[in-house]
């Protein structure tokens, strides 16, 4: 199994541009989530999904959209990039229930 | 409110010594706790977990202690090695729909050779 994969690894955007961060998992996990991690800080939940077709907002959802059309994929869309969205983005998945999450390697995004 | 915090943002230990990383949580509805290790440039990785009906759980060189009375969690690493250098996060999982996970800010562990 590849686990959780994320693309791209690095991205530089100009203010106002839009883009999609890709996330895929091959473990048939129901639950997927997106976090952002700012320097020296913990992980903050952006959006999450408890199954295909079901998404919900986390702590910091503004400026981001998600969709979950399949169990495997959970893309994160930045609608109009802002410098405040410069961060490292992690996608994670887990099976149903209060279990550990499996994280992808992250996408380092810089918005200038 | 909901929060998980750490007492020490950085910890430096000598190779071979034991390390103790502490974490305070504030939500009584938390049913499950996890410690994650994050190495530089990588995503967090599961180390060990503990349920709220336990007060101690041991793994390979790691032990997690849970004190629900004072809402305190600790991670003990025995015979710390250079490969243990990383940021360690505690996380609490709420016993609510979706099992929301709240992460602490993290502690950076430096292991001196």
PDB file of C-alpha atoms in Angstrom:
ATOM      1  CA  UNK A   1       0.000   0.000   0.000  1.00  0.00           C
ATOM      2  CA  UNK A   2       1.171   3.520  -0.775  1.00  0.00           C
ATOM      3  CA  UNK A   3      -0.757   4.867   2.217  1.00  0.00           C
ATOM      4  CA  UNK A   4      -1.633   8.555   1.938  1.00  0.00           C
ATOM      5  CA  UNK A   5      -0.118  10.418  -0.989  1.00  0.00           C
ATOM      6  CA  UNK A   6      -0.127  14.160  -1.611  1.00  0.00           C
ATOM      7  CA  UNK A   7       0.796  16.239  -4.632  1.00  0.00           C
ATOM      8  CA  UNK A   8       2.511  18.545  -5.211  1.00  0.00           C
ATOM      9  CA  UNK A   9       5.269  18.533  -2.569  1.00  0.00           C
ATOM     10  CA  UNK A  10       6.013  22.221  -3.078  1.00  0.00           C
ATOM     11  CA  UNK A  11       4.016  25.050  -4.640  1.00  0.00           C
ATOM     12  CA  UNK A  12       4.457  28.791  -4.998  1.00  0.00           C
ATOM     13  CA  UNK A  13       1.413  30.895  -5.830  1.00  0.00           C
ATOM     14  CA  UNK A  14       0.799  34.561  -6.365  1.00  0.00           C
ATOM     15  CA  UNK A  15      -1.908  36.302  -4.381  1.00  0.00           C
ATOM     16  CA  UNK A  16      -5.279  35.718  -6.011  1.00  0.00           C
ATOM     17  CA  UNK A  17      -4.359  32.522  -7.837  1.00  0.00           C
ATOM     18  CA  UNK A  18      -6.302  29.344  -7.264  1.00  0.00           C
ATOM     19  CA  UNK A  19      -5.100  25.770  -7.099  1.00  0.00           C
ATOM     20  CA  UNK A  20      -5.985  22.287  -5.893  1.00  0.00           C
ATOM     21  CA  UNK A  21      -3.931  20.184  -3.516  1.00  0.00           C
ATOM     22  CA  UNK A  22      -4.396  16.506  -4.222  1.00  0.00           C
ATOM     23  CA  UNK A  23      -4.740  13.761  -1.623  1.00  0.00           C
ATOM     24  CA  UNK A  24      -5.335  10.069  -2.147  1.00  0.00           C
ATOM     25  CA  UNK A  25      -5.360   7.007   0.099  1.00  0.00           C
ATOM     26  CA  UNK A  26      -5.474   3.323  -0.771  1.00  0.00           C
ATOM     27  CA  UNK A  27      -6.474   1.934   2.630  1.00  0.00           C
ATOM     28  CA  UNK A  28     -10.240   2.195   2.078  1.00  0.00           C
ATOM     29  CA  UNK A  29     -10.496   4.594   5.005  1.00  0.00           C
ATOM     30  CA  UNK A  30     -13.803   6.324   5.574  1.00  0.00           C
ATOM     31  CA  UNK A  31     -12.452   9.387   7.312  1.00  0.00           C
ATOM     32  CA  UNK A  32     -10.171  11.923   5.611  1.00  0.00           C
ATOM     33  CA  UNK A  33      -9.088  15.342   6.734  1.00  0.00           C
ATOM     34  CA  UNK A  34      -6.947  18.327   5.816  1.00  0.00           C
ATOM     35  CA  UNK A  35      -4.738  20.162   8.286  1.00  0.00           C
ATOM     36  CA  UNK A  36      -2.466  23.141   8.036  1.00  0.00           C
ATOM     37  CA  UNK A  37       0.676  23.492  10.102  1.00  0.00           C
ATOM     38  CA  UNK A  38       2.265  26.873  10.597  1.00  0.00           C
ATOM     39  CA  UNK A  39       5.879  27.241  11.831  1.00  0.00           C
ATOM     40  CA  UNK A  40       6.316  26.106  15.415  1.00  0.00           C
ATOM     41  CA  UNK A  41       2.658  25.283  15.776  1.00  0.00           C
ATOM     42  CA  UNK A  42       0.423  22.282  15.893  1.00  0.00           C
ATOM     43  CA  UNK A  43      -2.050  21.063  13.329  1.00  0.00           C
ATOM     44  CA  UNK A  44      -5.267  22.923  12.673  1.00  0.00           C
ATOM     45  CA  UNK A  45      -8.172  21.182  11.006  1.00  0.00           C
ATOM     46  CA  UNK A  46      -9.412  22.807   7.796  1.00  0.00           C
ATOM     47  CA  UNK A  47     -12.048  20.382   6.483  1.00  0.00           C
ATOM     48  CA  UNK A  48     -12.866  16.748   6.961  1.00  0.00           C
ATOM     49  CA  UNK A  49     -14.996  14.023   5.432  1.00  0.00           C
ATOM     50  CA  UNK A  50     -16.591  10.976   7.068  1.00  0.00           C
ATOM     51  CA  UNK A  51     -17.293   9.272   3.752  1.00  0.00           C
ATOM     52  CA  UNK A  52     -17.833   9.804   0.049  1.00  0.00           C
ATOM     53  CA  UNK A  53     -20.240  12.677  -0.540  1.00  0.00           C
ATOM     54  CA  UNK A  54     -19.998  13.979   3.039  1.00  0.00           C
ATOM     55  CA  UNK A  55     -17.771  16.868   4.090  1.00  0.00           C
ATOM     56  CA  UNK A  56     -17.740  19.320   6.965  1.00  0.00           C
ATOM     57  CA  UNK A  57     -15.791  22.305   8.198  1.00  0.00           C
ATOM     58  CA  UNK A  58     -13.011  22.218  10.748  1.00  0.00           C
ATOM     59  CA  UNK A  59     -11.454  25.043  12.761  1.00  0.00           C
ATOM     60  CA  UNK A  60     -10.085  27.153   9.875  1.00  0.00           C
ATOM     61  CA  UNK A  61     -12.210  26.530   6.746  1.00  0.00           C
ATOM     62  CA  UNK A  62     -12.302  30.033   5.284  1.00  0.00           C
ATOM     63  CA  UNK A  63     -10.672  30.292   1.863  1.00  0.00           C
ATOM     64  CA  UNK A  64     -10.748  26.535   1.227  1.00  0.00           C
ATOM     65  CA  UNK A  65     -13.193  24.159  -0.435  1.00  0.00           C
ATOM     66  CA  UNK A  66     -13.294  20.372  -0.468  1.00  0.00           C
ATOM     67  CA  UNK A  67     -15.282  17.614  -2.106  1.00  0.00           C
ATOM     68  CA  UNK A  68     -15.291  13.836  -1.711  1.00  0.00           C
ATOM     69  CA  UNK A  69     -16.602  12.081  -4.783  1.00  0.00           C
ATOM     70  CA  UNK A  70     -14.749   8.819  -4.094  1.00  0.00           C
ATOM     71  CA  UNK A  71     -13.480   7.021  -1.001  1.00  0.00           C
ATOM     72  CA  UNK A  72      -9.900   7.366  -2.224  1.00  0.00           C
ATOM     73  CA  UNK A  73      -9.614  11.057  -3.091  1.00  0.00           C
ATOM     74  CA  UNK A  74     -10.056  14.234  -1.066  1.00  0.00           C
ATOM     75  CA  UNK A  75      -8.789  17.336  -2.904  1.00  0.00           C
ATOM     76  CA  UNK A  76      -8.412  20.719  -1.197  1.00  0.00           C
ATOM     77  CA  UNK A  77      -9.068  23.809  -3.286  1.00  0.00           C
ATOM     78  CA  UNK A  78      -7.714  27.251  -2.562  1.00  0.00           C
ATOM     79  CA  UNK A  79     -10.151  29.669  -4.145  1.00  0.00           C
ATOM     80  CA  UNK A  80      -8.060  32.870  -4.140  1.00  0.00           C
ATOM     81  CA  UNK A  81      -4.687  32.426  -2.485  1.00  0.00           C
ATOM     82  CA  UNK A  82      -3.589  34.872   0.201  1.00  0.00           C
ATOM     83  CA  UNK A  83      -0.201  35.221   1.967  1.00  0.00           C
ATOM     84  CA  UNK A  84      -1.914  34.074   5.192  1.00  0.00           C
ATOM     85  CA  UNK A  85      -2.357  30.679   3.543  1.00  0.00           C
ATOM     86  CA  UNK A  86       1.393  30.129   3.373  1.00  0.00           C
ATOM     87  CA  UNK A  87       1.775  26.920   5.358  1.00  0.00           C
ATOM     88  CA  UNK A  88       2.425  23.206   5.189  1.00  0.00           C
ATOM     89  CA  UNK A  89      -0.697  21.227   4.387  1.00  0.00           C
ATOM     90  CA  UNK A  90      -1.208  17.663   5.539  1.00  0.00           C
ATOM     91  CA  UNK A  91      -3.850  15.228   4.461  1.00  0.00           C
ATOM     92  CA  UNK A  92      -4.740  12.358   6.773  1.00  0.00           C
ATOM     93  CA  UNK A  93      -7.034   9.355   6.792  1.00  0.00           C
ATOM     94  CA  UNK A  94      -8.297   6.796   9.279  1.00  0.00           C
ATOM     95  CA  UNK A  95     -10.848   4.060   9.480  1.00  0.00           C
ATOM     96  CA  UNK A  96     -14.122   4.707  11.261  1.00  0.00           C
ATOM     97  CA  UNK A  97     -13.897   5.161  15.003  1.00  0.00           C
ATOM     98  CA  UNK A  98     -11.456   6.948  17.339  1.00  0.00           C
ATOM     99  CA  UNK A  99      -8.304   5.552  15.810  1.00  0.00           C
ATOM    100  CA  UNK A 100      -4.958   6.926  14.781  1.00  0.00           C
ATOM    101  CA  UNK A 101      -4.685   8.939  11.606  1.00  0.00           C
ATOM    102  CA  UNK A 102      -2.262   8.206   8.790  1.00  0.00           C
ATOM    103  CA  UNK A 103      -0.675  11.338   7.400  1.00  0.00           C
ATOM    104  CA  UNK A 104       0.653  12.150   3.977  1.00  0.00           C
ATOM    105  CA  UNK A 105       4.094  13.735   3.475  1.00  0.00           C
ATOM    106  CA  UNK A 106       2.693  17.252   3.211  1.00  0.00           C
ATOM    107  CA  UNK A 107       2.580  20.065   0.662  1.00  0.00           C
ATOM    108  CA  UNK A 108       4.614  23.173   1.381  1.00  0.00           C
ATOM    109  CA  UNK A 109       2.719  26.157  -0.028  1.00  0.00           C
ATOM    110  CA  UNK A 110       4.085  29.675  -0.318  1.00  0.00           C
ATOM    111  CA  UNK A 111       1.839  32.553  -1.384  1.00  0.00           C
ATOM    112  CA  UNK A 112       3.617  35.734  -2.426  1.00  0.00           C
TER     113      UNK A 112
ATOM    114  CA  UNK B   1     -13.015  25.562  25.696  1.00  0.00           C
ATOM    115  CA  UNK B   2     -11.248  22.771  23.840  1.00  0.00           C
ATOM    116  CA  UNK B   3      -7.482  22.815  24.100  1.00  0.00           C
ATOM    117  CA  UNK B   4      -4.534  20.536  24.335  1.00  0.00           C
ATOM    118  CA  UNK B   5      -1.289  22.123  25.388  1.00  0.00           C
ATOM    119  CA  UNK B   6       2.227  21.155  26.314  1.00  0.00           C
ATOM    120  CA  UNK B   7       4.223  22.293  29.317  1.00  0.00           C
ATOM    121  CA  UNK B   8       7.604  22.349  27.560  1.00  0.00           C
ATOM    122  CA  UNK B   9       8.049  23.542  23.998  1.00  0.00           C
ATOM    123  CA  UNK B  10      11.600  22.123  23.768  1.00  0.00           C
ATOM    124  CA  UNK B  11      13.417  19.345  25.564  1.00  0.00           C
ATOM    125  CA  UNK B  12      17.103  18.484  25.278  1.00  0.00           C
ATOM    126  CA  UNK B  13      18.370  15.152  26.624  1.00  0.00           C
ATOM    127  CA  UNK B  14      21.581  13.190  26.524  1.00  0.00           C
ATOM    128  CA  UNK B  15      21.646  10.048  24.444  1.00  0.00           C
ATOM    129  CA  UNK B  16      20.808   7.080  26.639  1.00  0.00           C
ATOM    130  CA  UNK B  17      18.818   9.090  29.163  1.00  0.00           C
ATOM    131  CA  UNK B  18      15.074   8.809  29.574  1.00  0.00           C
ATOM    132  CA  UNK B  19      12.817  11.537  28.148  1.00  0.00           C
ATOM    133  CA  UNK B  20       9.497  12.696  29.519  1.00  0.00           C
ATOM    134  CA  UNK B  21       7.199  14.855  27.417  1.00  0.00           C
ATOM    135  CA  UNK B  22       4.126  16.300  29.098  1.00  0.00           C
ATOM    136  CA  UNK B  23       0.740  17.378  27.828  1.00  0.00           C
ATOM    137  CA  UNK B  24      -2.301  18.963  29.453  1.00  0.00           C
ATOM    138  CA  UNK B  25      -5.780  18.613  28.038  1.00  0.00           C
ATOM    139  CA  UNK B  26      -8.946  20.373  29.029  1.00  0.00           C
ATOM    140  CA  UNK B  27     -11.845  18.423  27.555  1.00  0.00           C
ATOM    141  CA  UNK B  28     -13.532  15.909  29.828  1.00  0.00           C
ATOM    142  CA  UNK B  29     -15.322  14.381  26.832  1.00  0.00           C
ATOM    143  CA  UNK B  30     -12.033  13.082  25.443  1.00  0.00           C
ATOM    144  CA  UNK B  31     -12.158   9.332  25.238  1.00  0.00           C
ATOM    145  CA  UNK B  32      -8.923   8.471  23.552  1.00  0.00           C
ATOM    146  CA  UNK B  33      -5.424   9.953  23.389  1.00  0.00           C
ATOM    147  CA  UNK B  34      -2.616   9.534  20.897  1.00  0.00           C
ATOM    148  CA  UNK B  35       1.024  10.544  20.742  1.00  0.00           C
ATOM    149  CA  UNK B  36       2.456  11.353  17.330  1.00  0.00           C
ATOM    150  CA  UNK B  37       6.078  11.853  16.279  1.00  0.00           C
ATOM    151  CA  UNK B  38       6.925  14.255  13.470  1.00  0.00           C
ATOM    152  CA  UNK B  39      10.376  14.175  11.930  1.00  0.00           C
ATOM    153  CA  UNK B  40      11.629  17.122   9.926  1.00  0.00           C
ATOM    154  CA  UNK B  41       9.940  17.364   6.538  1.00  0.00           C
ATOM    155  CA  UNK B  42       7.509  14.524   7.202  1.00  0.00           C
ATOM    156  CA  UNK B  43       3.959  14.057   8.335  1.00  0.00           C
ATOM    157  CA  UNK B  44       3.127  13.015  11.908  1.00  0.00           C
ATOM    158  CA  UNK B  45       3.416   9.327  12.650  1.00  0.00           C
ATOM    159  CA  UNK B  46       1.534   7.331  15.288  1.00  0.00           C
ATOM    160  CA  UNK B  47       3.577   6.240  18.305  1.00  0.00           C
ATOM    161  CA  UNK B  48       1.203   5.009  20.969  1.00  0.00           C
ATOM    162  CA  UNK B  49      -2.364   5.463  22.147  1.00  0.00           C
ATOM    163  CA  UNK B  50      -4.323   5.100  25.354  1.00  0.00           C
ATOM    164  CA  UNK B  51      -8.016   4.951  26.133  1.00  0.00           C
ATOM    165  CA  UNK B  52      -9.590   6.976  28.906  1.00  0.00           C
ATOM    166  CA  UNK B  53     -10.324   3.828  30.950  1.00  0.00           C
ATOM    167  CA  UNK B  54      -6.583   3.140  31.280  1.00  0.00           C
ATOM    168  CA  UNK B  55      -3.866   4.985  33.184  1.00  0.00           C
ATOM    169  CA  UNK B  56      -0.792   3.419  31.619  1.00  0.00           C
ATOM    170  CA  UNK B  57       0.177   1.754  28.389  1.00  0.00           C
ATOM    171  CA  UNK B  58       3.573   0.496  27.309  1.00  0.00           C
ATOM    172  CA  UNK B  59       5.078   0.032  23.893  1.00  0.00           C
ATOM    173  CA  UNK B  60       8.563  -0.586  22.683  1.00  0.00           C
ATOM    174  CA  UNK B  61      10.727   1.903  24.676  1.00  0.00           C
ATOM    175  CA  UNK B  62       7.704   4.191  25.104  1.00  0.00           C
ATOM    176  CA  UNK B  63       5.155   4.472  27.883  1.00  0.00           C
ATOM    177  CA  UNK B  64       2.127   6.733  28.011  1.00  0.00           C
ATOM    178  CA  UNK B  65       0.623   7.750  31.341  1.00  0.00           C
ATOM    179  CA  UNK B  66      -2.821   9.264  31.716  1.00  0.00           C
ATOM    180  CA  UNK B  67      -3.995  11.111  34.808  1.00  0.00           C
ATOM    181  CA  UNK B  68      -7.647  12.002  34.298  1.00  0.00           C
ATOM    182  CA  UNK B  69      -7.900  13.696  37.687  1.00  0.00           C
ATOM    183  CA  UNK B  70      -5.609  16.513  36.594  1.00  0.00           C
ATOM    184  CA  UNK B  71      -6.147  16.043  32.850  1.00  0.00           C
ATOM    185  CA  UNK B  72      -2.505  15.258  32.194  1.00  0.00           C
ATOM    186  CA  UNK B  73      -0.827  12.994  29.678  1.00  0.00           C
ATOM    187  CA  UNK B  74       2.845  12.118  29.422  1.00  0.00           C
ATOM    188  CA  UNK B  75       5.088  10.236  27.029  1.00  0.00           C
ATOM    189  CA  UNK B  76       8.146   8.530  28.420  1.00  0.00           C
ATOM    190  CA  UNK B  77      10.910   7.404  26.074  1.00  0.00           C
ATOM    191  CA  UNK B  78      13.456   5.036  27.561  1.00  0.00           C
ATOM    192  CA  UNK B  79      17.133   5.123  26.548  1.00  0.00           C
ATOM    193  CA  UNK B  80      16.605   8.032  24.165  1.00  0.00           C
ATOM    194  CA  UNK B  81      18.427   7.698  20.864  1.00  0.00           C
ATOM    195  CA  UNK B  82      19.418  10.272  18.220  1.00  0.00           C
ATOM    196  CA  UNK B  83      16.652   8.897  16.001  1.00  0.00           C
ATOM    197  CA  UNK B  84      14.130  10.034  18.598  1.00  0.00           C
ATOM    198  CA  UNK B  85      14.876  13.673  17.792  1.00  0.00           C
ATOM    199  CA  UNK B  86      11.613  15.061  16.464  1.00  0.00           C
ATOM    200  CA  UNK B  87       8.548  17.051  17.421  1.00  0.00           C
ATOM    201  CA  UNK B  88       6.066  15.137  19.531  1.00  0.00           C
ATOM    202  CA  UNK B  89       2.356  15.964  19.548  1.00  0.00           C
ATOM    203  CA  UNK B  90      -0.313  14.759  21.888  1.00  0.00           C
ATOM    204  CA  UNK B  91      -3.812  14.533  20.515  1.00  0.00           C
ATOM    205  CA  UNK B  92      -7.152  14.004  22.203  1.00  0.00           C
ATOM    206  CA  UNK B  93     -10.095  12.463  20.443  1.00  0.00           C
ATOM    207  CA  UNK B  94     -13.486  13.662  21.582  1.00  0.00           C
ATOM    208  CA  UNK B  95     -16.250  11.167  22.169  1.00  0.00           C
ATOM    209  CA  UNK B  96     -18.545  13.011  19.792  1.00  0.00           C
ATOM    210  CA  UNK B  97     -19.836  12.373  16.299  1.00  0.00           C
ATOM    211  CA  UNK B  98     -16.898  12.099  13.917  1.00  0.00           C
ATOM    212  CA  UNK B  99     -14.423  11.659  16.801  1.00  0.00           C
ATOM    213  CA  UNK B 100     -12.884  15.088  16.407  1.00  0.00           C
ATOM    214  CA  UNK B 101      -9.131  15.184  17.018  1.00  0.00           C
ATOM    215  CA  UNK B 102      -7.497  18.116  18.785  1.00  0.00           C
ATOM    216  CA  UNK B 103      -3.720  18.423  18.538  1.00  0.00           C
ATOM    217  CA  UNK B 104      -1.418  20.129  20.994  1.00  0.00           C
ATOM    218  CA  UNK B 105       1.242  22.606  19.897  1.00  0.00           C
ATOM    219  CA  UNK B 106       4.072  20.054  20.085  1.00  0.00           C
ATOM    220  CA  UNK B 107       7.372  19.603  21.928  1.00  0.00           C
ATOM    221  CA  UNK B 108      10.664  19.474  20.088  1.00  0.00           C
ATOM    222  CA  UNK B 109      12.997  16.821  21.481  1.00  0.00           C
ATOM    223  CA  UNK B 110      16.751  17.224  20.907  1.00  0.00           C
ATOM    224  CA  UNK B 111      18.963  14.242  21.654  1.00  0.00           C
ATOM    225  CA  UNK B 112      22.603  15.087  22.289  1.00  0.00           C
ATOM    226  CA  UNK B 113      25.135  12.443  21.315  1.00  0.00           C
TER     227      UNK B 113
END
